Short mmCIF file of C-alpha atoms in Angstrom, two decimals:
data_model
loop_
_atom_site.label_atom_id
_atom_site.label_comp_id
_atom_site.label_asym_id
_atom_site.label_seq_id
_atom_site.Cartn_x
_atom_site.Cartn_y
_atom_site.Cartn_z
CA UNK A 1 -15.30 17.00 4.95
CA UNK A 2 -11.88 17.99 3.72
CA UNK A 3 -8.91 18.33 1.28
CA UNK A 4 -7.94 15.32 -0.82
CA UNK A 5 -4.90 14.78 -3.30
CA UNK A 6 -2.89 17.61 -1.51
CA UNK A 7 0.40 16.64 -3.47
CA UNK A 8 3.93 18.21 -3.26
CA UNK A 9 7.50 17.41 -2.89
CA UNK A 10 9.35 17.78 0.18
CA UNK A 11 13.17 18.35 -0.71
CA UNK A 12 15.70 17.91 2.23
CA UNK A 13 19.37 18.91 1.99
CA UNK A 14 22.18 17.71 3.90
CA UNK A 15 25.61 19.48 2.55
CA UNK A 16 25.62 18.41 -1.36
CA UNK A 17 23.63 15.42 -1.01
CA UNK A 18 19.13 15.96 -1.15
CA UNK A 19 16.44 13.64 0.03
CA UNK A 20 13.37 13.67 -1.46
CA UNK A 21 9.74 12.69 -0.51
CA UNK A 22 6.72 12.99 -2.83
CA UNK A 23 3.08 12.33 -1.60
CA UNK A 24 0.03 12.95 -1.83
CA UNK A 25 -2.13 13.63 1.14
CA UNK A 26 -5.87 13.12 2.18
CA UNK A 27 -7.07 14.80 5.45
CA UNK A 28 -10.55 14.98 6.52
CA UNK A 29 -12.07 16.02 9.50
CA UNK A 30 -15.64 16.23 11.17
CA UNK A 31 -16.88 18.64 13.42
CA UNK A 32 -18.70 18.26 17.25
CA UNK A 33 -21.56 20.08 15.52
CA UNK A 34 -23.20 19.57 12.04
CA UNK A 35 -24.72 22.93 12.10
CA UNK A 36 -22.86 24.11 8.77
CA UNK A 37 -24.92 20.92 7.35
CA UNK A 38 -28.54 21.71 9.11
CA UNK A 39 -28.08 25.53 9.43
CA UNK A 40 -26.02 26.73 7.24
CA UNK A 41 -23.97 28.49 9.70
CA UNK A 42 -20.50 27.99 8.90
CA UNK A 43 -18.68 29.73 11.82
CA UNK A 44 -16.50 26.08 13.00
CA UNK A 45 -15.74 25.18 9.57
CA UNK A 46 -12.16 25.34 8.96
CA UNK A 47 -12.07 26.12 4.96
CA UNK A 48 -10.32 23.12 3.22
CA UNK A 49 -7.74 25.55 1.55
CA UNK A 50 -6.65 25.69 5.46
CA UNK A 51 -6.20 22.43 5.87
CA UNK A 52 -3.95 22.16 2.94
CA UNK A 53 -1.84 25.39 4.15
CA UNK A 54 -1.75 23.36 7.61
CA UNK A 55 -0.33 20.37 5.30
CA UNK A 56 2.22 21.84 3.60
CA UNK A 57 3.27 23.81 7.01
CA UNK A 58 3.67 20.72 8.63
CA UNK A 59 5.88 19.82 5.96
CA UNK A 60 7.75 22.46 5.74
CA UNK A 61 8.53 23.33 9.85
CA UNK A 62 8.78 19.22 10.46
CA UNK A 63 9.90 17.37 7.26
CA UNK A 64 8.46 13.84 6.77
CA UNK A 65 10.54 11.65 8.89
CA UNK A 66 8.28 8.80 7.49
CA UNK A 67 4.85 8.85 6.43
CA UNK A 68 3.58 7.52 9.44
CA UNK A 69 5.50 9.85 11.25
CA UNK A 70 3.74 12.54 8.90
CA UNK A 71 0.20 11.41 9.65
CA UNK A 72 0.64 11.10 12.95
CA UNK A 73 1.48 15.13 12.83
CA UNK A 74 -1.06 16.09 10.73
CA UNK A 75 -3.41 14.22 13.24
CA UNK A 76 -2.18 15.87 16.76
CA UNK A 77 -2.60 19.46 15.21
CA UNK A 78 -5.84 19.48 14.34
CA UNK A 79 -6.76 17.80 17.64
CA UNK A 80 -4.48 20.06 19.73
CA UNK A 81 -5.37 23.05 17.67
CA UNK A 82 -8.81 23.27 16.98
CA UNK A 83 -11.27 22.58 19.77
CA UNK A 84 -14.59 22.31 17.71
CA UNK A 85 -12.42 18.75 15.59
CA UNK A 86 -14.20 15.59 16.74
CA UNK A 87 -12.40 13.50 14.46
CA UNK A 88 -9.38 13.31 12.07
CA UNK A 89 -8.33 11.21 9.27
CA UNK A 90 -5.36 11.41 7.62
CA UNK A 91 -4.41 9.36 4.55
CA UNK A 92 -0.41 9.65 3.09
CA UNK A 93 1.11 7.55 -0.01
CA UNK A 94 4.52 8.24 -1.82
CA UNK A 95 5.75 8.22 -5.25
CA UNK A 96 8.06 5.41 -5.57
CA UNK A 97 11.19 7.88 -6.22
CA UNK A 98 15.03 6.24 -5.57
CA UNK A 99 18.01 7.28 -5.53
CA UNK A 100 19.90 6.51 -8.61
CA UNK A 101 23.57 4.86 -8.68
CA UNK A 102 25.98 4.96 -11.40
CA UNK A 103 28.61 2.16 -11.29
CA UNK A 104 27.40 1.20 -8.21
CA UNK A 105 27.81 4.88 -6.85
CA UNK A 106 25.10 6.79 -5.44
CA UNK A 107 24.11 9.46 -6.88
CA UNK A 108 23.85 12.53 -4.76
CA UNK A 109 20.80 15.01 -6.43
CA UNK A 110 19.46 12.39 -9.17
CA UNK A 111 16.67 9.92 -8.36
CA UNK A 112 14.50 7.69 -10.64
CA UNK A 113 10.55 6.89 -10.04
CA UNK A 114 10.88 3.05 -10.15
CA UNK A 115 6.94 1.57 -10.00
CA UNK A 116 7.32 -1.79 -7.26
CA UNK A 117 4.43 -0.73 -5.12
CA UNK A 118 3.02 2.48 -3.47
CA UNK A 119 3.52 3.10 0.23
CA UNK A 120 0.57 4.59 2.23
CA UNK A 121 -0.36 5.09 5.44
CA UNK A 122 -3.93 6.17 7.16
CA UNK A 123 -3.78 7.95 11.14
CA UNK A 124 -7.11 8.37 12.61
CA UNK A 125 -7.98 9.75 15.76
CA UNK A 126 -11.33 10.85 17.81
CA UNK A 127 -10.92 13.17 20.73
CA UNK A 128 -10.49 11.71 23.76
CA UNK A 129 -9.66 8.17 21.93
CA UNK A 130 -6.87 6.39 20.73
CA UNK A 131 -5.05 7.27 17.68
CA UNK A 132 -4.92 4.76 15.06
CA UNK A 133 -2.37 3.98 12.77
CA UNK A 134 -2.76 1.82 9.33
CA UNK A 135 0.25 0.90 6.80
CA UNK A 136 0.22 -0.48 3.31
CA UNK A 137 1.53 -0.70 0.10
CA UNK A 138 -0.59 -1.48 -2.83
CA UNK A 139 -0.10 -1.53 -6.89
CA UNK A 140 2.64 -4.05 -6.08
CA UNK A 141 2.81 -6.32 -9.39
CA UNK A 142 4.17 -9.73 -8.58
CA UNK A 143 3.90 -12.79 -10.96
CA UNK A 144 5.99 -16.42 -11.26
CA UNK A 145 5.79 -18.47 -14.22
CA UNK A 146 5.37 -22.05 -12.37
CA UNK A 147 4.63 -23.30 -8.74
CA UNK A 148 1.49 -22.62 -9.12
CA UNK A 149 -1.78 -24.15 -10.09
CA UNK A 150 -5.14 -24.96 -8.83
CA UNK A 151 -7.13 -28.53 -8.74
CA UNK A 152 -9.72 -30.14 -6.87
CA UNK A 153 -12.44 -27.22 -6.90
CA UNK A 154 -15.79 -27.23 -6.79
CA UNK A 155 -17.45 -28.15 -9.99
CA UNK A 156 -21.23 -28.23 -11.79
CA UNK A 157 -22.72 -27.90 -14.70
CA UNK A 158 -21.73 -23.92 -15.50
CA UNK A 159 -17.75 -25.19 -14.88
CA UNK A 160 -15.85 -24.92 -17.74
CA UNK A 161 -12.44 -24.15 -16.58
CA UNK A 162 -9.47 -26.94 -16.49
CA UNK A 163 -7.72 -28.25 -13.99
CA UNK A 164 -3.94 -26.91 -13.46
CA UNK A 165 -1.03 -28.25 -11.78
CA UNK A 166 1.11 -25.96 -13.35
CA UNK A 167 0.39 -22.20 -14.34
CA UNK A 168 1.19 -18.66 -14.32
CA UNK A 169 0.81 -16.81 -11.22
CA UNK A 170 0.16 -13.21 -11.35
CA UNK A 171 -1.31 -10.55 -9.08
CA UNK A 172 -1.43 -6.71 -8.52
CA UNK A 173 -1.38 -6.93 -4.66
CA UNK A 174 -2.60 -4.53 -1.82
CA UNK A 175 -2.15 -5.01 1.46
CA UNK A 176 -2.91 -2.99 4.85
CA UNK A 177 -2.41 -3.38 8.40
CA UNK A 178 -3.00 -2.04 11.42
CA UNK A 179 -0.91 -1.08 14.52
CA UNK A 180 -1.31 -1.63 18.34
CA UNK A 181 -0.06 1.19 20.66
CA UNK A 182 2.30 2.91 18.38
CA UNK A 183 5.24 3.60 20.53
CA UNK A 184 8.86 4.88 19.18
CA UNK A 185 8.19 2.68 16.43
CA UNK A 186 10.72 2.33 13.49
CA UNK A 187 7.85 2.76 10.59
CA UNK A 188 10.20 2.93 7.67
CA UNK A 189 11.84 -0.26 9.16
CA UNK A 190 8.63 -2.14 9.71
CA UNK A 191 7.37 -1.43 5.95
CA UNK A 192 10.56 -2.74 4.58
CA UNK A 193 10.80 -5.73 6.40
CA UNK A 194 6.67 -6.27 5.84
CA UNK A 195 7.30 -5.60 2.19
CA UNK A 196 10.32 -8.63 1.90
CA UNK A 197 8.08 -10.72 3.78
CA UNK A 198 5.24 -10.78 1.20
CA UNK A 199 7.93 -11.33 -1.74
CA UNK A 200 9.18 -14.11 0.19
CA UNK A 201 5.76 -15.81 1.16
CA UNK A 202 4.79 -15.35 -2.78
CA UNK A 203 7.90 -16.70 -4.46
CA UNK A 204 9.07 -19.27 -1.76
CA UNK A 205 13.18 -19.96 -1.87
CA UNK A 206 15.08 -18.21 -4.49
CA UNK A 207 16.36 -21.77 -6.00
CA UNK A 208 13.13 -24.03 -5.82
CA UNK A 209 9.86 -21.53 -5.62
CA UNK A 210 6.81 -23.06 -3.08
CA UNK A 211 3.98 -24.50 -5.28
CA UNK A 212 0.89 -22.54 -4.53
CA UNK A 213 -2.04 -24.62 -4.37
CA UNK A 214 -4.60 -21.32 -4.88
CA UNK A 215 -4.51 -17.58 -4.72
CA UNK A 216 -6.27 -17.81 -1.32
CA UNK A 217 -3.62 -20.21 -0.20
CA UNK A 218 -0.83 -17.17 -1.02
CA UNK A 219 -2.58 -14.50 0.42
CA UNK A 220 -2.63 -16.58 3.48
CA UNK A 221 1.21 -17.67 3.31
CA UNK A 222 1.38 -13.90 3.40
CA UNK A 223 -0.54 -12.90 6.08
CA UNK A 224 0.72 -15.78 8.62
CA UNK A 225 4.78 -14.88 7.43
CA UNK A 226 3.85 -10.87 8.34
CA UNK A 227 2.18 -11.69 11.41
CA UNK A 228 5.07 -14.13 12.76
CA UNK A 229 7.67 -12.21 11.89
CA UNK A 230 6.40 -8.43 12.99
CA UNK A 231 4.95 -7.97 16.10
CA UNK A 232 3.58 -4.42 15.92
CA UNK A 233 1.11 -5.79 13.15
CA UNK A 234 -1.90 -6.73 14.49
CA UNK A 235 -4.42 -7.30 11.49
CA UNK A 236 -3.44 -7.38 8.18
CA UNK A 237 -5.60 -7.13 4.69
CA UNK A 238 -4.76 -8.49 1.26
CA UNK A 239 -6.35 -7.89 -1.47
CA UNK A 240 -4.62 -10.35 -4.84
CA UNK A 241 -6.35 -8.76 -8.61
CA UNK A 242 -5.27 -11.45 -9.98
CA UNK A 243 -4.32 -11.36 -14.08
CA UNK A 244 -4.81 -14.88 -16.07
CA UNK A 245 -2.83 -15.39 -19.01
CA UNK A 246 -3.90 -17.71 -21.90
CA UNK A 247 -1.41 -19.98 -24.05
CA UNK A 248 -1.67 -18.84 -27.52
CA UNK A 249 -2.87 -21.64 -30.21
CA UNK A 250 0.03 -21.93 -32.43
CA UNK A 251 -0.84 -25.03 -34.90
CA UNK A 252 -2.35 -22.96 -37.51
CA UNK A 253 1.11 -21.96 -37.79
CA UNK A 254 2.59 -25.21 -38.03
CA UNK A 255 4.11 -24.16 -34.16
CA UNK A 256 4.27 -26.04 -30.82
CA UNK A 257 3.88 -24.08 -28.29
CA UNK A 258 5.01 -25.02 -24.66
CA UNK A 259 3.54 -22.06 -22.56
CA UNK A 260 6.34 -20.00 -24.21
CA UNK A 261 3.93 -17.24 -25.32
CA UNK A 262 0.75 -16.42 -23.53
CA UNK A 263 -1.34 -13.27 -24.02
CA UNK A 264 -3.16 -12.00 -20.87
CA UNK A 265 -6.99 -12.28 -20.32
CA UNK A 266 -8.15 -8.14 -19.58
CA UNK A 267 -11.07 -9.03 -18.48
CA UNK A 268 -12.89 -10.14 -15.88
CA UNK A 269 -10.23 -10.77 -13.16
CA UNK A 270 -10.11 -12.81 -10.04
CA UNK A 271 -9.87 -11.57 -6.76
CA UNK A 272 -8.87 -13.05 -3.56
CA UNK A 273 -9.18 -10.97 -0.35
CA UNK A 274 -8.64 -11.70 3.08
CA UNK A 275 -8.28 -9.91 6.53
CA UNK A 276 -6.30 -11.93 9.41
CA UNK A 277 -5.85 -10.82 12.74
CA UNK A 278 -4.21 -11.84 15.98
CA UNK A 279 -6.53 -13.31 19.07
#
């Protein structure tokens, strides 16, 4: 049991310049005994308006150096604090706020919610076992208008879709990995160089593209970039919703037109998901 969507905004001040961090916070617990389920008797259960005064403590007395940082704090109090916790999970994403520049000039108070993917991070931790940490960032919209297609498949009687050797290729991406031994880790390092490795494995060089062969094929490109670049991954999900856009018939209008306006398909989607892990 426990609190979810425990939001607030953490503001930091350093002279005339603030920091800000918004997020949202999950944490749930269980107990070593489900007697407030069989019995009734609720004398271990910590009331979940606690736990979100604990949050926003936390918040408050240590800041939010990073979110994993945050979790990780969250996790170790109610394991150091509260004997009758078995288990803790903590789950953390941010609101995509940055700092706004004018003419190149940072602004010092002023910020602007720009939407290029949602961080998150999950800490978990069983007494007397390891804690585990998990990164991510998902609602990440990517999409390139050639390099892509998809031939060869496997066809029968219910096929009805063409072959492409050029199309659209779009996505709202999530992706999550996992941590070994989380020493004195740079997390907010980490996530940004994770994050410019899956815009490089989609797009390929910023002059030519790569031609992706399938969504699977990118998801993989993805995972294998990650895993040889950042060593403190050790498994790492992706999930591609893929969105399909469809080249609108223009001859009734006495029009040509060469993929220069498409309309996208709603619905149903594609989706390609993989997890990929080291030996």
């Amino acid at each position: 049991y426990g609190k979810n969507t425990i939001k607030f905004l953490r503001l930091h001040r350093e002279g005339k310049k603030h920091f800000v961090k918004e997020v949202e916070v999950c944490a749930h617990l269980r107990l070593t005994s489900p007697q407030e389920y069989l019995e009734g008797n609720n004398s271990l259960v910590i009331p979940t308006d606690t736990i979100k005064n604990i949050v926003l403590v936390l918040a408050k007395k240590n800041g939010i150096p990073s979110l994993e940082q945050f979790a990780i704090d969250i996790c170790n109090h109610f394991m150091t604090t509260f004997c009758q916790v078995a288990y803790v999970k903590t789950y953390v994403q941010e609101v995509p706020w940055q700092r706004l520049h004018e003419d190149g000039v940072p602004h010092i108070h002023s910020f602007i919610c720009v939407p290029d993917g949602i961080r998150f991070c999950e800490a978990e931790q069983c007494r007397n076992g390891p804690l585990i940490v998990f990164a991510g960032i998902k609602d990440l919209k990517l999409m390139k208008t050639t390099q892509s297609g998809f031939e060869g498949f496997y066809k029968n009687e219910h096929t009805t879709l063409p072959e492409r050797h050029d199309r659209i290729l779009c996505g709202e991406l999530f992706c999550k990995w996992s941590y070994g031994e989380c020493k004195d880790f740079d997390f907010d390092c980490i996530w940004k160089k994770i994050r410019e490795c899956i815009l490089e494995a989609f797009s390929g060089p910023p002059d030519c593209g790569e031609y992706s062969p399938s969504y699977q094929k990118t998801v993989n490109c993805i995972q294998m970039l990650v895993l040889s670049r950042v060593s403190q991954v050790q498994v790492i999900e992706v999930v591609l919703n893929n969105t399909f856009y469809n080249v609108v018939d223009m001859k009734n209008l006495g029009l040509t037109n060469d993929k220069e306006v498409l309309v996208p398909v709603e619905a149903p989607y594609g989706s390609c998901a993989c997890t990929l892990g080291r030996k």
